[in-house]
Tab-separated table of C-alpha atoms and ligand atoms in Angstrom:
chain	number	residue	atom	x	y	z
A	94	UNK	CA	44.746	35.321	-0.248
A	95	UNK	CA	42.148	34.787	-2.828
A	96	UNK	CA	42.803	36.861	-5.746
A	97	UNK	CA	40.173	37.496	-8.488
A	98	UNK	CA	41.196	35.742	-12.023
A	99	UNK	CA	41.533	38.945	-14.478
A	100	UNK	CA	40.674	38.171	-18.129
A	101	UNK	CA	41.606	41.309	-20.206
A	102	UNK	CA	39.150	40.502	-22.780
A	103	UNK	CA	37.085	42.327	-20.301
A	104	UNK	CA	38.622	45.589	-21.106
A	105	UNK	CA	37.208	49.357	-20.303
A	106	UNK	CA	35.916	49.974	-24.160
A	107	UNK	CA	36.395	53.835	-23.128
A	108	UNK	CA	40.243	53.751	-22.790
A	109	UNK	CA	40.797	52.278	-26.040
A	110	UNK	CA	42.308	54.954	-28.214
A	111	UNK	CA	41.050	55.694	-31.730
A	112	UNK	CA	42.791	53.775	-34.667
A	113	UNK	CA	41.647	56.054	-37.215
A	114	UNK	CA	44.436	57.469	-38.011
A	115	UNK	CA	46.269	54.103	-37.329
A	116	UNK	CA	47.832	51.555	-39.749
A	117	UNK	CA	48.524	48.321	-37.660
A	118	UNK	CA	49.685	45.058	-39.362
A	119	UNK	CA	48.952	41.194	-38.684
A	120	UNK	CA	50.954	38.477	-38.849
A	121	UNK	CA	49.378	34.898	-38.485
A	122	UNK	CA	50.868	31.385	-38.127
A	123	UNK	CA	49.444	28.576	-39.994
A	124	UNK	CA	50.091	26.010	-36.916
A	125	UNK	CA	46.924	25.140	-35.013
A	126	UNK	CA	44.910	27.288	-37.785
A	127	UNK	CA	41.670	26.926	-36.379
A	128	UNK	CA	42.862	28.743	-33.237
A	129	UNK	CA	45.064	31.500	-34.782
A	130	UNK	CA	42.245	31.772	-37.389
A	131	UNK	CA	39.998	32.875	-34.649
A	132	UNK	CA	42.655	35.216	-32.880
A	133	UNK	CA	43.243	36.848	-35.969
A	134	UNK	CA	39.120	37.440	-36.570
A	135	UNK	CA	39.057	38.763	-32.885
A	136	UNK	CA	42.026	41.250	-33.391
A	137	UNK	CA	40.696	42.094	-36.537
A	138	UNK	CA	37.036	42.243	-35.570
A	139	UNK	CA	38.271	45.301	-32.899
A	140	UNK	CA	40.704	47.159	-34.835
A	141	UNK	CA	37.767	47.754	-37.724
A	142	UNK	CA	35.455	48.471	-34.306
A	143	UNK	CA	38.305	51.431	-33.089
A	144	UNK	CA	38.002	52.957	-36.458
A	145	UNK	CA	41.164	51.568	-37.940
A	146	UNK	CA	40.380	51.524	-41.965
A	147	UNK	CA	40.470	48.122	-43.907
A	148	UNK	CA	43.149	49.347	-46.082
A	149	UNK	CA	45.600	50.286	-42.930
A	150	UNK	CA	44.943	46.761	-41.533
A	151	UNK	CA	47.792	44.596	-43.908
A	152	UNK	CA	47.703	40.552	-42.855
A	153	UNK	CA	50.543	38.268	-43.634
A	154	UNK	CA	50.837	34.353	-42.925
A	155	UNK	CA	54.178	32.547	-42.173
A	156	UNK	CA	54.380	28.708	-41.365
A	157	UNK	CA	54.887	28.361	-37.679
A	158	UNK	CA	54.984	30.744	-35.011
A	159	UNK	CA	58.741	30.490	-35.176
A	160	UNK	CA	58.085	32.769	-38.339
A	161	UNK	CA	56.379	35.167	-36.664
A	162	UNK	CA	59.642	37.588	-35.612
A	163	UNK	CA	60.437	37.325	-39.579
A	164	UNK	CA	57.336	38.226	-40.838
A	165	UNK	CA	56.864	40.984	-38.428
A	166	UNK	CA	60.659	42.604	-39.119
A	167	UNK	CA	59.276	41.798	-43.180
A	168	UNK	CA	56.474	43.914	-42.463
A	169	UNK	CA	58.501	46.454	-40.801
A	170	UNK	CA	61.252	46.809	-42.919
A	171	UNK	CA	58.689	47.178	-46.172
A	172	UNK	CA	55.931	48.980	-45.034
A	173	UNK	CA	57.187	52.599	-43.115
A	174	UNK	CA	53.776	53.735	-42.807
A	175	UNK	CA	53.235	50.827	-40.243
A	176	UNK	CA	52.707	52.178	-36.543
A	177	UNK	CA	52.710	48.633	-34.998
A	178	UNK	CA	52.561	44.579	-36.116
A	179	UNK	CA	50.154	42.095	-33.772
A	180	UNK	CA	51.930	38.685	-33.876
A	181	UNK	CA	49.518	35.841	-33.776
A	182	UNK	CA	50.412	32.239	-33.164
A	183	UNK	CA	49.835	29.048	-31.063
A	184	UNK	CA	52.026	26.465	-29.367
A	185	UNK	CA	50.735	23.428	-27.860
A	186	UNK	CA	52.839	21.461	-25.821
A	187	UNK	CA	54.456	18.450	-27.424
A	188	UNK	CA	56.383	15.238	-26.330
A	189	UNK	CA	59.754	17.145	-27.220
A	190	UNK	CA	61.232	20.200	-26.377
A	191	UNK	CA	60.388	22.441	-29.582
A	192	UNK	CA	57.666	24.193	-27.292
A	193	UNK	CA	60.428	25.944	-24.835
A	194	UNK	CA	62.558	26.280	-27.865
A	195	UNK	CA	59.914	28.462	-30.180
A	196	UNK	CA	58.489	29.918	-27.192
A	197	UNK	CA	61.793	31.542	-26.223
A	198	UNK	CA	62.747	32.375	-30.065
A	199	UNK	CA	59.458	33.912	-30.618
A	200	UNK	CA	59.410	36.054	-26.870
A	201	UNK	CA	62.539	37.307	-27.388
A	202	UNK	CA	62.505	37.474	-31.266
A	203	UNK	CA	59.403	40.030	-30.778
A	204	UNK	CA	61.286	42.210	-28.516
A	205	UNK	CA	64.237	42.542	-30.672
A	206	UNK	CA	61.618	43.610	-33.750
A	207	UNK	CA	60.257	46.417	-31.721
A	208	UNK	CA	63.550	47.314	-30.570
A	209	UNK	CA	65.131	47.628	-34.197
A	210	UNK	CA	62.559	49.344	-35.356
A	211	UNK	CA	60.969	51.536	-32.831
A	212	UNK	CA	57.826	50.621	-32.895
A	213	UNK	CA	55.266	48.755	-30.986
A	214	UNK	CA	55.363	44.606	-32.074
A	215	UNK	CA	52.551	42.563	-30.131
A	216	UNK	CA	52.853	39.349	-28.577
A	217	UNK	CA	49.653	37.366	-28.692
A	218	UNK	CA	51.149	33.910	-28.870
A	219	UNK	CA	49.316	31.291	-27.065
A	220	UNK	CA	51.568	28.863	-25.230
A	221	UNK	CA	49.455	25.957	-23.813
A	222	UNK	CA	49.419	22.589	-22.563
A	223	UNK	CA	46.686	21.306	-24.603
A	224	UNK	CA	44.281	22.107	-27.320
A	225	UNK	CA	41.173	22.674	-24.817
A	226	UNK	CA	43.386	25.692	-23.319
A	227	UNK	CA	43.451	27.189	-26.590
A	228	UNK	CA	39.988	27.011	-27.700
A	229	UNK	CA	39.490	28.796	-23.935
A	230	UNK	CA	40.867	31.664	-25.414
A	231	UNK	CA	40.357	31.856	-29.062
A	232	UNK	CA	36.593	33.014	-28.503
A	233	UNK	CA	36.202	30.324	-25.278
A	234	UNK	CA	35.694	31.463	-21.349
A	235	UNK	CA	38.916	33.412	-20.781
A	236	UNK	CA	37.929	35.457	-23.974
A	237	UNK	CA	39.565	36.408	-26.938
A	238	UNK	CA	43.499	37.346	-26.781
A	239	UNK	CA	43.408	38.206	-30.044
A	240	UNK	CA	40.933	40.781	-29.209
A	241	UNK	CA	43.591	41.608	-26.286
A	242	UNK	CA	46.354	42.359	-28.590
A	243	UNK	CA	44.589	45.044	-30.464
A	244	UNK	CA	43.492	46.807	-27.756
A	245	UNK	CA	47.434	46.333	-26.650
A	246	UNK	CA	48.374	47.501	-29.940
A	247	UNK	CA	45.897	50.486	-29.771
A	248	UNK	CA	46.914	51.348	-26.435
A	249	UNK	CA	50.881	51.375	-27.572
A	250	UNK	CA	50.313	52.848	-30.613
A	251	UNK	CA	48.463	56.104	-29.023
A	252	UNK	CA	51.566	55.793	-26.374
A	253	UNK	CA	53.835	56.582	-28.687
A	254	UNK	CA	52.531	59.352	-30.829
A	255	UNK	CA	51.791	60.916	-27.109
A	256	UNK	CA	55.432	60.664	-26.340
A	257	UNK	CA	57.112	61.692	-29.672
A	258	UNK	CA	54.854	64.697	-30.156
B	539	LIG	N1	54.455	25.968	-34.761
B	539	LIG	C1	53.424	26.499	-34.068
B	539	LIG	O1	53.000	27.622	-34.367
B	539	LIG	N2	52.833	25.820	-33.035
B	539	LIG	C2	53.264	24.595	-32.631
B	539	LIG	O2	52.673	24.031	-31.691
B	539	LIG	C3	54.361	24.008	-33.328
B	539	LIG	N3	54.857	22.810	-32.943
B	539	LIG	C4	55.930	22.282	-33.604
B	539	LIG	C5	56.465	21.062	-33.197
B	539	LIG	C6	57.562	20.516	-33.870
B	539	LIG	C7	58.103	19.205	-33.408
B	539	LIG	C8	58.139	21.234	-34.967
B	539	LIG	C9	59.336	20.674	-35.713
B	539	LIG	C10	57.628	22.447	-35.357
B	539	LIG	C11	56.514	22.986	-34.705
B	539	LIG	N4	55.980	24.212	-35.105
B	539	LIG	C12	54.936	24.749	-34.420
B	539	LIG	C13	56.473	24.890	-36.329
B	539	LIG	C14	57.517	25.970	-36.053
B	539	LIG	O3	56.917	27.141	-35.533
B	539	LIG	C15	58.243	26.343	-37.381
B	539	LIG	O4	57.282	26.691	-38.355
B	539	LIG	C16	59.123	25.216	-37.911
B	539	LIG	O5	59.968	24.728	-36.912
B	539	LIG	C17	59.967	25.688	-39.135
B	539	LIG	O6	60.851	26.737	-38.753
């Protein structure tokens, strides 16, 4: 069966919530800058376009993406006002096995964040082979998933204030 490749960057711009009353946080890993540079403009870029002020948009930068369940509990823990954090990193395969290692610390690390403190944390680490697959989608042919994890973030954030009404 042939199934038809679905790149969420192509998302239905009418089911994205307002952020105006949002205040969603950032955190971006230094590794591979030029790619998580460009995530971070795309996530950016569309929480300012779903109304989300400047002011309720706080961004962070930790070393690696192995930083980026710390910064996002920091963020958490300090900031109560903060109705979700969009983790942004990149992890290009390697020769040794740190890629499995910070890909499974960072997975799991996000989930624990959102657990412990209730509220949404987004995952929009890339974990590729090569650089090529990155630039693909940092702004390349499968789109943006920076741009992705606001709209995720959005989405959750609406989800939630829905549910605890
Ligand atoms: N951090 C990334 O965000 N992306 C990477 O591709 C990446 N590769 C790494 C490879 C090695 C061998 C090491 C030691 C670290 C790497 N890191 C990478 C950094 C990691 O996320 C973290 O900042 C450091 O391990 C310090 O805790």
């Amino acid at each position: 069966m042939i199934t038809k490749k679905k790149n969420l960057s192509e998302y239905n711009a009418a089911e994205v919530p307002s952020g105006e009353a949002f205040r969603i946080g950032i955190v971006v890993a230094e590794w591979n800058s030029e790619i998580t540079n460009a995530l971070a403009q795309g996530a950016l870029d569309t929480l300012l376009q779903y109304g989300v002020a400047t002011e309720n948009i706080p961004i962070v930068h930790v070393p690696g993406s192995f930083e980026l369940t710390t910064g996002a509990d920091l963020m958490m823990k300090n900031d109560s006002r903060l109705d979700a954090v969009i983790c942004i990193g990149c992890v290009i395969q390697g020769e040794t096995r740190h890629f499995d290692f910070i890909c499974e610390a960072v997975s799991q690390g996000i989930t624990n964040v959102a657990l412990k403190h209730e509220r949404p944390v987004i995952f929009s680490l890339l974990t590729t082979n090569d650089m090529q697959q990155a630039l693909d989608r940092a702004g390349g042919k499968h789109g943006n998933k920076g741009v992705e994890g606001a709209v995720t973030a959005l989405k959750m954030v609406a989800l939630q204030r829905k549910l605890e009404e």
